[in-house]
Every structure is written in structure tokens, then in C-alpha cells.
GROMACS .gro file of C-alpha atoms in nm:
model
  376
    1LEU     CA    1   0.000   0.000   0.000
    2PHE     CA    2   0.275   0.245   0.094
    3GLN     CA    3   0.455   0.169  -0.233
    4VAL     CA    4   0.141   0.261  -0.426
    5VAL     CA    5   0.102   0.581  -0.222
    6HIS     CA    6   0.464   0.672  -0.290
    7ALA     CA    7   0.430   0.601  -0.663
    8HIS     CA    8   0.109   0.796  -0.722
    9LYS     CA    9   0.126   1.058  -0.445
   10PRO     CA   10  -0.250   1.105  -0.410
   11HIS     CA   11  -0.376   1.425  -0.248
   12PHE     CA   12  -0.699   1.255  -0.142
   13MET     CA   13  -0.684   0.886  -0.061
   14ALA     CA   14  -0.977   0.658   0.017
   15LEU     CA   15  -0.910   0.306   0.147
   16HIS     CA   16  -1.205   0.068   0.179
   17CYS     CA   17  -1.167  -0.258   0.373
   18GLN     CA   18  -1.411  -0.547   0.417
   19GLU     CA   19  -1.415  -0.825   0.678
   20PHE     CA   20  -1.220  -0.600   0.911
   21GLY     CA   21  -1.067  -0.801   1.192
   22GLY     CA   22  -1.080  -1.120   0.989
   23LYS     CA   23  -1.314  -1.414   1.035
   24ASN     CA   24  -1.234  -1.460   1.405
   25TYR     CA   25  -1.329  -1.117   1.537
   26GLU     CA   26  -1.304  -1.185   1.909
   27ALA     CA   27  -0.940  -1.289   1.877
   28SER     CA   28  -0.835  -1.063   1.592
   29MET     CA   29  -0.998  -0.726   1.658
   30SER     CA   30  -0.715  -0.636   1.894
   31HIS     CA   31  -0.483  -0.624   1.591
   32VAL     CA   32  -0.703  -0.364   1.421
   33ASP     CA   33  -0.599  -0.079   1.651
   34LYS     CA   34  -0.234  -0.154   1.581
   35PHE     CA   35  -0.301  -0.155   1.206
   36VAL     CA   36  -0.484   0.180   1.224
   37LYS     CA   37  -0.211   0.344   1.430
   38GLU     CA   38   0.052   0.214   1.188
   39LEU     CA   39  -0.135   0.371   0.896
   40LEU     CA   40  -0.188   0.706   1.068
   41SER     CA   41   0.163   0.743   1.211
   42SER     CA   42   0.381   0.585   0.943
   43ASP     CA   43   0.649   0.785   0.768
   44ALA     CA   44   0.489   0.708   0.432
   45MET     CA   45   0.177   0.897   0.540
   46LYS     CA   46   0.345   1.188   0.716
   47ASP     CA   47   0.224   1.445   0.461
   48TYR     CA   48  -0.140   1.358   0.525
   49ASN     CA   49  -0.231   1.594   0.807
   50ARG     CA   50  -0.604   1.516   0.815
   51ALA     CA   51  -0.774   1.178   0.830
   52ARG     CA   52  -1.109   1.019   0.896
   53VAL     CA   53  -1.133   0.653   0.995
   54TYR     CA   54  -1.463   0.467   1.033
   55LEU     CA   55  -1.442   0.113   1.170
   56ASP     CA   56  -1.739  -0.110   1.231
   57GLU     CA   57  -1.594  -0.312   1.520
   58ASN     CA   58  -1.915  -0.382   1.709
   59TYR     CA   59  -1.921  -0.755   1.633
   60LYS     CA   60  -2.158  -0.825   1.924
   61SER     CA   61  -2.438  -0.644   1.742
   62GLN     CA   62  -2.580  -0.908   1.510
   63GLU     CA   63  -2.833  -0.657   1.380
   64HIS     CA   64  -2.583  -0.393   1.265
   65PHE     CA   65  -2.232  -0.542   1.229
   66THR     CA   66  -2.084  -0.511   0.877
   67ALA     CA   67  -1.709  -0.548   0.951
   68LEU     CA   68  -1.642  -0.258   0.713
   69GLY     CA   69  -1.354  -0.013   0.753
   70SER     CA   70  -1.332   0.315   0.561
   71PHE     CA   71  -1.017   0.532   0.574
   72TYR     CA   72  -0.976   0.878   0.420
   73PHE     CA   73  -0.645   1.065   0.411
   74LEU     CA   74  -0.603   1.428   0.305
   75HIS     CA   75  -0.269   1.567   0.192
   76GLU     CA   76  -0.144   1.885   0.356
   77SER     CA   77  -0.144   2.064   0.018
   78LEU     CA   78  -0.522   2.029  -0.016
   79LYS     CA   79  -0.721   2.330   0.101
   80ASN     CA   80  -1.089   2.347   0.187
   81ILE     CA   81  -1.199   1.987   0.207
   82TYR     CA   82  -1.551   1.939   0.334
   83GLN     CA   83  -1.742   1.635   0.449
   84PHE     CA   84  -2.118   1.606   0.451
   85ASP     CA   85  -2.314   1.575   0.773
   86PHE     CA   86  -2.614   1.359   0.679
   87LYS     CA   87  -2.807   1.459   0.992
   88ALA     CA   88  -2.754   1.835   0.969
   89LYS     CA   89  -2.764   1.817   0.586
   90LYS     CA   90  -2.466   2.047   0.547
   91TYR     CA   91  -2.094   2.026   0.474
   92LYS     CA   92  -1.834   2.067   0.748
   93LYS     CA   93  -1.470   2.152   0.700
   94VAL     CA   94  -1.233   1.862   0.767
   95THR     CA   95  -0.956   1.931   1.019
   96GLY     CA   96  -0.734   1.703   1.223
   97LYS     CA   97  -0.743   1.323   1.246
   98GLU     CA   98  -1.042   1.144   1.389
   99ILE     CA   99  -1.123   0.776   1.441
  100TYR     CA  100  -1.476   0.645   1.486
  101SER     CA  101  -1.526   0.282   1.585
  102ASP     CA  102  -1.739   0.037   1.779
  103THR     CA  103  -2.085   0.158   1.686
  104LEU     CA  104  -2.117   0.391   1.387
  105GLU     CA  105  -2.496   0.422   1.402
  106SER     CA  106  -2.472   0.753   1.589
  107THR     CA  107  -2.212   0.908   1.356
  108PRO     CA  108  -2.383   1.170   1.135
  109MET     CA  109  -2.090   1.186   0.891
  110LEU     CA  110  -2.184   0.857   0.726
  111GLU     CA  111  -2.466   0.626   0.637
  112LYS     CA  112  -2.428   0.259   0.722
  113GLU     CA  113  -2.661  -0.029   0.653
  114LYS     CA  114  -2.644  -0.402   0.680
  115PHE     CA  115  -2.849  -0.593   0.423
  116PRO     CA  116  -3.162  -0.762   0.560
  117GLN     CA  117  -3.122  -1.125   0.664
  118ASP     CA  118  -3.381  -1.238   0.410
  119TYR     CA  119  -3.153  -1.125   0.124
  120PHE     CA  120  -2.927  -1.424   0.187
  121PRO     CA  121  -3.104  -1.671   0.419
  122GLU     CA  122  -2.839  -1.939   0.359
  123CYS     CA  123  -2.597  -1.741   0.575
  124LYS     CA  124  -2.711  -1.734   0.938
  125TRP     CA  125  -2.508  -1.427   1.028
  126SER     CA  126  -2.410  -1.232   0.722
  127ARG     CA  127  -2.193  -0.922   0.763
  128LYS     CA  128  -2.270  -0.781   0.418
  129GLY     CA  129  -2.366  -0.416   0.385
  130PHE     CA  130  -2.234  -0.071   0.293
  131ILE     CA  131  -2.096   0.254   0.435
  132ARG     CA  132  -2.143   0.582   0.249
  133THR     CA  133  -1.962   0.912   0.298
  134ARG     CA  134  -1.990   1.236   0.098
  135TRP     CA  135  -1.709   1.478   0.022
  136CYS     CA  136  -1.654   1.811  -0.147
  137ILE     CA  137  -1.321   1.919  -0.293
  138THR     CA  138  -1.302   2.257  -0.468
  139ASP     CA  139  -1.671   2.260  -0.559
  140CYS     CA  140  -1.666   1.897  -0.670
  141ALA     CA  141  -1.902   1.686  -0.459
  142PHE     CA  142  -1.913   1.307  -0.465
  143ASP     CA  143  -2.014   1.003  -0.260
  144LEU     CA  144  -1.773   0.722  -0.171
  145VAL     CA  145  -1.947   0.393  -0.094
  146ASN     CA  146  -1.772   0.099   0.074
  147ILE     CA  147  -1.962  -0.215  -0.021
  148HIS     CA  148  -1.954  -0.587   0.055
  149LEU     CA  149  -2.196  -0.808  -0.140
  150PHE     CA  150  -2.291  -1.172  -0.095
  151HIS     CA  151  -2.063  -1.461  -0.186
  152ASP     CA  152  -2.131  -1.793  -0.359
  153ALA     CA  153  -2.216  -2.047  -0.090
  154SER     CA  154  -2.176  -2.352  -0.317
  155ASN     CA  155  -1.989  -2.410  -0.643
  156LEU     CA  156  -2.239  -2.682  -0.732
  157ILE     CA  157  -2.539  -2.451  -0.696
  158ALA     CA  158  -2.355  -2.172  -0.882
  159TRP     CA  159  -2.297  -2.418  -1.167
  160GLU     CA  160  -2.662  -2.521  -1.201
  161THR     CA  161  -2.803  -2.209  -1.366
  162SER     CA  162  -2.679  -1.922  -1.580
  163PRO     CA  163  -2.688  -1.661  -1.436
  164SER     CA  164  -2.663  -1.824  -1.094
  165VAL     CA  165  -2.899  -1.774  -0.803
  166TYR     CA  166  -2.617  -1.599  -0.617
  167SER     CA  167  -2.574  -1.353  -0.902
  168GLY     CA  168  -2.942  -1.267  -0.857
  169ILE     CA  169  -2.892  -1.203  -0.485
  170ARG     CA  170  -2.599  -0.968  -0.555
  171HIS     CA  171  -2.803  -0.793  -0.823
  172LYS     CA  172  -3.082  -0.727  -0.573
  173ALA     CA  173  -2.843  -0.598  -0.302
  174LEU     CA  174  -2.645  -0.371  -0.535
  175GLY     CA  175  -2.968  -0.234  -0.680
  176TYR     CA  176  -3.080  -0.154  -0.326
  177VAL     CA  177  -2.758   0.040  -0.257
  178LEU     CA  178  -2.777   0.237  -0.582
  179ASP     CA  179  -3.140   0.328  -0.519
  180ARG     CA  180  -3.053   0.430  -0.164
  181ILE     CA  181  -2.773   0.671  -0.259
  182VAL     CA  182  -2.980   0.854  -0.521
  183ASP     CA  183  -3.311   0.871  -0.334
  184GLN     CA  184  -3.492   1.194  -0.249
  185ARG     CA  185  -3.345   1.251   0.098
  186PHE     CA  186  -3.034   1.431  -0.024
  187GLU     CA  187  -2.914   1.613  -0.331
  188LYS     CA  188  -2.786   1.378  -0.601
  189VAL     CA  189  -2.410   1.384  -0.658
  190SER     CA  190  -2.163   1.170  -0.851
  191TYR     CA  191  -2.062   0.851  -0.674
  192PHE     CA  192  -1.787   0.590  -0.661
  193VAL     CA  193  -1.874   0.244  -0.526
  194PHE     CA  194  -1.580   0.020  -0.437
  195GLY     CA  195  -1.517  -0.286  -0.228
  196ASP     CA  196  -1.582  -0.660  -0.249
  197PHE     CA  197  -1.875  -0.709  -0.486
  198ASN     CA  198  -1.813  -1.085  -0.488
  199PHE     CA  199  -1.889  -1.079  -0.861
  200ARG     CA  200  -1.819  -1.426  -1.004
  201LEU     CA  201  -1.772  -1.557  -1.351
  202ASP     CA  202  -2.071  -1.728  -1.506
  203ALA     CA  203  -1.983  -2.071  -1.363
  204LYS     CA  204  -2.188  -2.278  -1.606
  205ALA     CA  205  -2.043  -2.102  -1.910
  206VAL     CA  206  -1.686  -2.119  -1.774
  207VAL     CA  207  -1.705  -2.491  -1.698
  208GLU     CA  208  -1.862  -2.567  -2.036
  209THR     CA  209  -1.581  -2.374  -2.207
  210LEU     CA  210  -1.290  -2.510  -2.000
  211CYS     CA  211  -1.424  -2.864  -2.026
  212ALA     CA  212  -1.578  -2.850  -2.373
  213LYS     CA  213  -1.433  -3.187  -2.475
  214ALA     CA  214  -1.467  -3.357  -2.137
  215THR     CA  215  -1.706  -3.615  -2.006
  216MET     CA  216  -1.878  -3.550  -1.673
  217GLN     CA  217  -1.909  -3.799  -1.389
  218THR     CA  218  -2.164  -3.727  -1.115
  219ILE     CA  219  -2.106  -3.850  -0.759
  220ARG     CA  220  -2.401  -3.856  -0.520
  221ALA     CA  221  -2.428  -3.901  -0.145
  222ALA     CA  222  -2.530  -4.256  -0.058
  223ASP     CA  223  -2.791  -4.153   0.198
  224THR     CA  224  -2.956  -3.850   0.031
  225ASN     CA  225  -2.876  -3.904  -0.338
  226GLU     CA  226  -2.769  -3.538  -0.343
  227VAL     CA  227  -2.496  -3.444  -0.593
  228VAL     CA  228  -2.176  -3.388  -0.393
  229LYS     CA  229  -1.912  -3.391  -0.666
  230LEU     CA  230  -1.868  -3.352  -1.040
  231ILE     CA  231  -1.558  -3.486  -1.216
  232PHE     CA  232  -1.474  -3.374  -1.569
  233ARG     CA  233  -1.233  -3.600  -1.760
  234GLU     CA  234  -1.075  -3.566  -2.101
  235SER     CA  235  -1.247  -3.792  -2.353
  236ASP     CA  236  -0.909  -3.930  -2.459
  237ASN     CA  237  -0.558  -3.877  -2.315
  238ASP     CA  238  -0.607  -4.159  -2.062
  239ARG     CA  239  -0.922  -3.989  -1.928
  240LYS     CA  240  -0.716  -3.728  -1.746
  241VAL     CA  241  -0.909  -3.535  -1.480
  242MET     CA  242  -0.952  -3.173  -1.589
  243LEU     CA  243  -1.182  -3.035  -1.322
  244GLN     CA  244  -1.322  -3.149  -0.988
  245LEU     CA  245  -1.619  -2.953  -0.855
  246GLU     CA  246  -1.760  -2.972  -0.503
  247LYS     CA  247  -1.943  -2.726  -0.278
  248LYS     CA  248  -1.613  -2.561  -0.183
  249LEU     CA  249  -1.378  -2.714  -0.438
  250PHE     CA  250  -1.294  -2.585  -0.784
  251ASP     CA  251  -0.984  -2.780  -0.880
  252TYR     CA  252  -0.891  -2.711  -1.242
  253PHE     CA  253  -0.576  -2.881  -1.366
  254ASN     CA  254  -0.421  -2.571  -1.529
  255GLN     CA  255  -0.421  -2.251  -1.323
  256ASP     CA  256  -0.228  -2.067  -1.593
  257VAL     CA  257  -0.553  -1.999  -1.776
  258PHE     CA  258  -0.647  -1.761  -1.494
  259ARG     CA  259  -0.310  -1.584  -1.494
  260ASP     CA  260  -0.198  -1.573  -1.858
  261ASN     CA  261  -0.247  -1.224  -2.002
  262ASN     CA  262  -0.413  -1.130  -1.672
  263GLY     CA  263  -0.689  -1.381  -1.736
  264THR     CA  264  -0.846  -1.157  -2.001
  265ALA     CA  265  -0.967  -1.461  -2.198
  266LEU     CA  266  -1.214  -1.515  -1.914
  267LEU     CA  267  -1.347  -1.158  -1.901
  268GLU     CA  268  -1.627  -1.255  -2.140
  269PHE     CA  269  -1.772  -1.462  -1.854
  270ASP     CA  270  -1.764  -1.165  -1.614
  271ARG     CA  271  -2.125  -1.065  -1.676
  272GLU     CA  272  -2.278  -0.950  -1.349
  273LEU     CA  273  -2.210  -0.581  -1.405
  274SER     CA  274  -2.389  -0.580  -1.742
  275VAL     CA  275  -2.725  -0.554  -1.562
  276PHE     CA  276  -2.616  -0.214  -1.432
  277LYS     CA  277  -2.456  -0.074  -1.749
  278ASP     CA  278  -2.701   0.219  -1.750
  279ARG     CA  279  -2.610   0.313  -1.393
  280LEU     CA  280  -2.248   0.212  -1.342
  281TYR     CA  281  -1.923   0.253  -1.534
  282GLU     CA  282  -1.592   0.072  -1.492
  283LEU     CA  283  -1.258   0.126  -1.658
  284ASP     CA  284  -1.112  -0.165  -1.855
  285ILE     CA  285  -0.978  -0.442  -1.632
  286SER     CA  286  -0.612  -0.523  -1.699
  287PHE     CA  287  -0.525  -0.722  -1.385
  288PRO     CA  288  -0.580  -1.091  -1.303
  289PRO     CA  289  -0.881  -1.217  -1.102
  290SER     CA  290  -0.857  -1.076  -0.749
  291TYR     CA  291  -0.986  -1.388  -0.568
  292PRO     CA  292  -0.930  -1.655  -0.425
  293TYR     CA  293  -0.556  -1.623  -0.359
  294SER     CA  294  -0.366  -1.866  -0.140
  295GLU     CA  295  -0.324  -1.754   0.221
  296ASP     CA  296   0.016  -1.923   0.235
  297SER     CA  297   0.257  -1.630   0.278
  298SER     CA  298   0.505  -1.791   0.035
  299GLN     CA  299   0.244  -1.823  -0.244
  300GLY     CA  300   0.168  -1.463  -0.342
  301LYS     CA  301   0.061  -1.551  -0.698
  302GLN     CA  302  -0.111  -1.885  -0.636
  303TYR     CA  303  -0.487  -1.929  -0.639
  304MET     CA  304  -0.662  -2.161  -0.397
  305ASN     CA  305  -0.866  -2.440  -0.554
  306THR     CA  306  -1.177  -2.352  -0.352
  307ARG     CA  307  -1.351  -2.129  -0.607
  308CYS     CA  308  -1.321  -2.036  -0.972
  309PRO     CA  309  -1.097  -1.726  -0.980
  310ALA     CA  310  -1.298  -1.408  -1.039
  311TRP     CA  311  -1.279  -1.030  -1.030
  312CYS     CA  312  -1.456  -0.986  -0.695
  313ASP     CA  313  -1.291  -0.656  -0.602
  314ARG     CA  314  -1.387  -0.362  -0.820
  315ILE     CA  315  -1.406   0.016  -0.841
  316LEU     CA  316  -1.724   0.134  -1.011
  317MET     CA  317  -1.870   0.479  -1.062
  318SER     CA  318  -2.177   0.663  -1.179
  319HIS     CA  319  -2.166   0.795  -1.535
  320SER     CA  320  -2.148   1.149  -1.397
  321ALA     CA  321  -1.844   1.048  -1.188
  322LYS     CA  322  -1.674   0.927  -1.505
  323GLU     CA  323  -1.688   1.286  -1.632
  324LEU     CA  324  -1.491   1.408  -1.329
  325ILE     CA  325  -1.185   1.205  -1.428
  326LEU     CA  326  -0.913   1.382  -1.622
  327LYS     CA  327  -0.830   1.135  -1.898
  328VAL     CA  328  -0.503   1.258  -2.051
  329LYS     CA  329  -0.245   1.519  -1.967
  330ASN     CA  330   0.043   1.577  -2.207
  331ASP     CA  331  -0.016   1.227  -2.351
  332GLU     CA  332   0.072   1.083  -2.010
  333LYS     CA  333  -0.135   0.793  -1.879
  334ILE     CA  334  -0.276   0.934  -1.561
  335VAL     CA  335  -0.571   0.702  -1.500
  336ILE     CA  336  -0.455   0.369  -1.358
  337TYR     CA  337  -0.681   0.081  -1.255
  338ASP     CA  338  -0.475  -0.206  -1.122
  339HIS     CA  339  -0.414  -0.446  -0.834
  340ILE     CA  340  -0.175  -0.407  -0.542
  341GLY     CA  341   0.109  -0.644  -0.451
  342PRO     CA  342   0.089  -0.897  -0.735
  343ASN     CA  343   0.355  -1.114  -0.572
  344VAL     CA  344   0.264  -1.054  -0.207
  345CYS     CA  345   0.021  -1.261   0.001
  346MET     CA  346  -0.246  -1.039   0.156
  347GLY     CA  347  -0.513  -1.294   0.233
  348ASP     CA  348  -0.752  -1.450  -0.015
  349HIS     CA  349  -0.830  -1.120  -0.193
  350LYS     CA  350  -0.585  -0.903  -0.385
  351PRO     CA  351  -0.662  -0.531  -0.332
  352VAL     CA  352  -0.731  -0.314  -0.636
  353PHE     CA  353  -0.686   0.061  -0.676
  354LEU     CA  354  -0.785   0.344  -0.906
  355SER     CA  355  -0.560   0.647  -0.940
  356PHE     CA  356  -0.684   0.954  -1.126
  357ARG     CA  357  -0.690   1.332  -1.130
  358ILE     CA  358  -1.009   1.529  -1.112
  359ALA     CA  359  -1.057   1.731  -1.431
  360ALA     CA  360  -1.010   2.106  -1.395
  361GLY     CA  361  -1.347   2.272  -1.336
  362ALA     CA  362  -1.523   1.944  -1.261
  363GLY     CA  363  -1.834   2.020  -1.060
  364LYS     CA  364  -1.811   2.394  -1.122
  365PRO     CA  365  -2.153   2.422  -1.295
  366ILE     CA  366  -2.322   2.310  -0.972
  367ALA     CA  367  -2.088   2.494  -0.736
  368ASN     CA  368  -2.354   2.750  -0.655
  369VAL     CA  369  -2.591   2.472  -0.557
  370HIS     CA  370  -2.346   2.312  -0.315
  371LYS     CA  371  -2.211   2.637  -0.163
  372CYS     CA  372  -1.967   2.416   0.021
  373CYS     CA  373  -1.625   2.508  -0.104
  374VAL     CA  374  -1.422   2.814  -0.183
  375VAL     CA  375  -1.104   2.759  -0.383
  376GLN     CA  376  -0.796   2.911  -0.221
   0.00000   0.00000   0.00000
């Protein structure tokens, strides 16, 4: 992360984390404070003299806990940065460094919601939800939404239909978030939505393509007759096993297909965002699938064979937000959408980042409406 900060020298930096504290919150949440202090006090971040940190650490609240963490760092060279108070419905100037944790429900500087339990009844205690903050920089107002959508509970169920039932659940949840951030309660502004969308490749189409010339063997449980495993073998070549599929196993014999040329041959199966093409925009993906990486610290590039690799982690934006981005300056590539630490183990997800400059004058036509910033 610090290497990326050093390379791109952002003046405003937003860092969105999901599953903060890891899976075992009771044991791991104590490490969170250390991580936050390291970020705020490190030499790499010394030029960021203002910060806002929002951590949902209240894991005892089953009703509200999302395990989301949103960090915002402001460079000392930036003047007049304002953050929106959703309760007072006005912008407030950002000064100093502040950390909000435990319960965020009483913090007026953000909106936080956990998705209703009935969205994903398979998961007894889901932590999926979103946190929204609103900012104004030199008359340019925008929302930043930290999001965590539902995962695939079973590879076998994901394989049954195209699009999968899980894709439908994510579609419903993302639609809810987009409707929520453009409803009538507040003025509409451009927005960026980024986090773990858990978008998956169309499993049925991927398997049919990878195993086009294979024969399928179905293994059922003796007591229930339920399908518990699918084995795809080459028709010839000594019936070599190409793919084994179980609830939490996706063991394909050649992982290179997911890494070669950043896996772009598989992008045609990344279809979940197409439903939202009228509402969301994404830059071209030029990095390999961001999940599921091995959690072995010596295997920074290796995927686990638990799920089909997919681009779960994304940075999306409204079409109006796309217009804020300065595309080219002196023929220099200044918009970069990439992943962080390609060779470094960081857990089962590989973080992604978007670096860009806001176009000169962006937001100026509505500056009189916002009345929130004065350029110095």
C-alpha cells in the first residue's frame, strides 16, 4: 500500500476494507488498533495531516455489524476539504485526524446499513452491507461507498443455472444500494462504489468452455442421493481429470488460464455488471482475477482451488463520476486501474486501486448549488 502511495502521491486517498478483523473477530480485533495506528503514524503517510477513519468493530451487534472499515487521508497541500453531515444536511470543514469505531450508528458523517437477513437466508449471520460518505473538494461533490456483497455459498449450486442464483442475490443488493444513494433525501451527486462485490464468472459457461471436450461424472451421497461432486475428464488422453467440482472445491488442472495475459480470456464470462450498465461505469480491467488467492505467505501468486478465480474486487462509478476524471495530460497515462502487490500474500483477496486526477473545473456548474467550497 505504501509503495502505491509513494508512486502515485494522491492528495486525497480513500481506502475501503471489508471483513475488518478477519473471520475470528473476538481474537483478531485487537490487531485492528495496531493496524490503524501504523497507517496514521507511518512515515509514508506523514504528509497527510487530516484523516477520517470509520471502523465497524461492534461484532456483538448481530443486527448492525458489517465489519467494514473506511479510511480517508487528506494531503497537507489540499485546502478546503468538506465532508457532509447527513443529519444536519450540510458540509463541514475537515480538520485534524479522527477515528470512529465500535458503533457507527450515531455518527452523522456517514450512512451505514447491513443488508436484511432475508436477502441471503443461507448465511445465518451475514456481515454484508455498505458505508457511504460524501465529500466536497473545490466545488466537486461526490459520494464514496464501501460495499460488501454476498458470496457464492456452493460451487455446485452456482454451476446449475446461468446466471446463478447468487448472481441474482448480488443484483438485488447492489440495486438496493444504488437506489438508496440517489433517493430523495439528499441532493444527487456523482458517486464511486468500491469494495468486495463478490462478482463471479458465469460458472456454467466457464465450466462448459474449459471442459468442452470432457465427459462428466456425477457422484451422489449414498444416503440422500444429493450431488456432492462432479468430475470432468478428457475424452481421450487416458481420461485425465480436468476439473473437480464440489461445494467448496474448484480444482482445475491448469491454473495458468487464470493468470496468462491477466486472465483476459475469461473476461467474457464476467457478466454481473452488465445488468447495471445504465447506472455504473468501470474502466477496462487489466489485472488478473482478485480472488481466491492462497493464504500461504510464500504463495503470493497462487490461487486456492476452492472457487473459480474471479474479479470480486472492483471500483465502479456513476456515469457522472466518469466525467470528473481527467483522462489525458500531455499524452501521459494518468488514469490507472490495477491491483496491489501482485507477488505478495495479503489474504484470499488481492486489493485493487484506481488512481486519477479530477478534471479542472469538474463540478463547477453546480458549485452555486453546493455552496460548500471556496477555492484558495
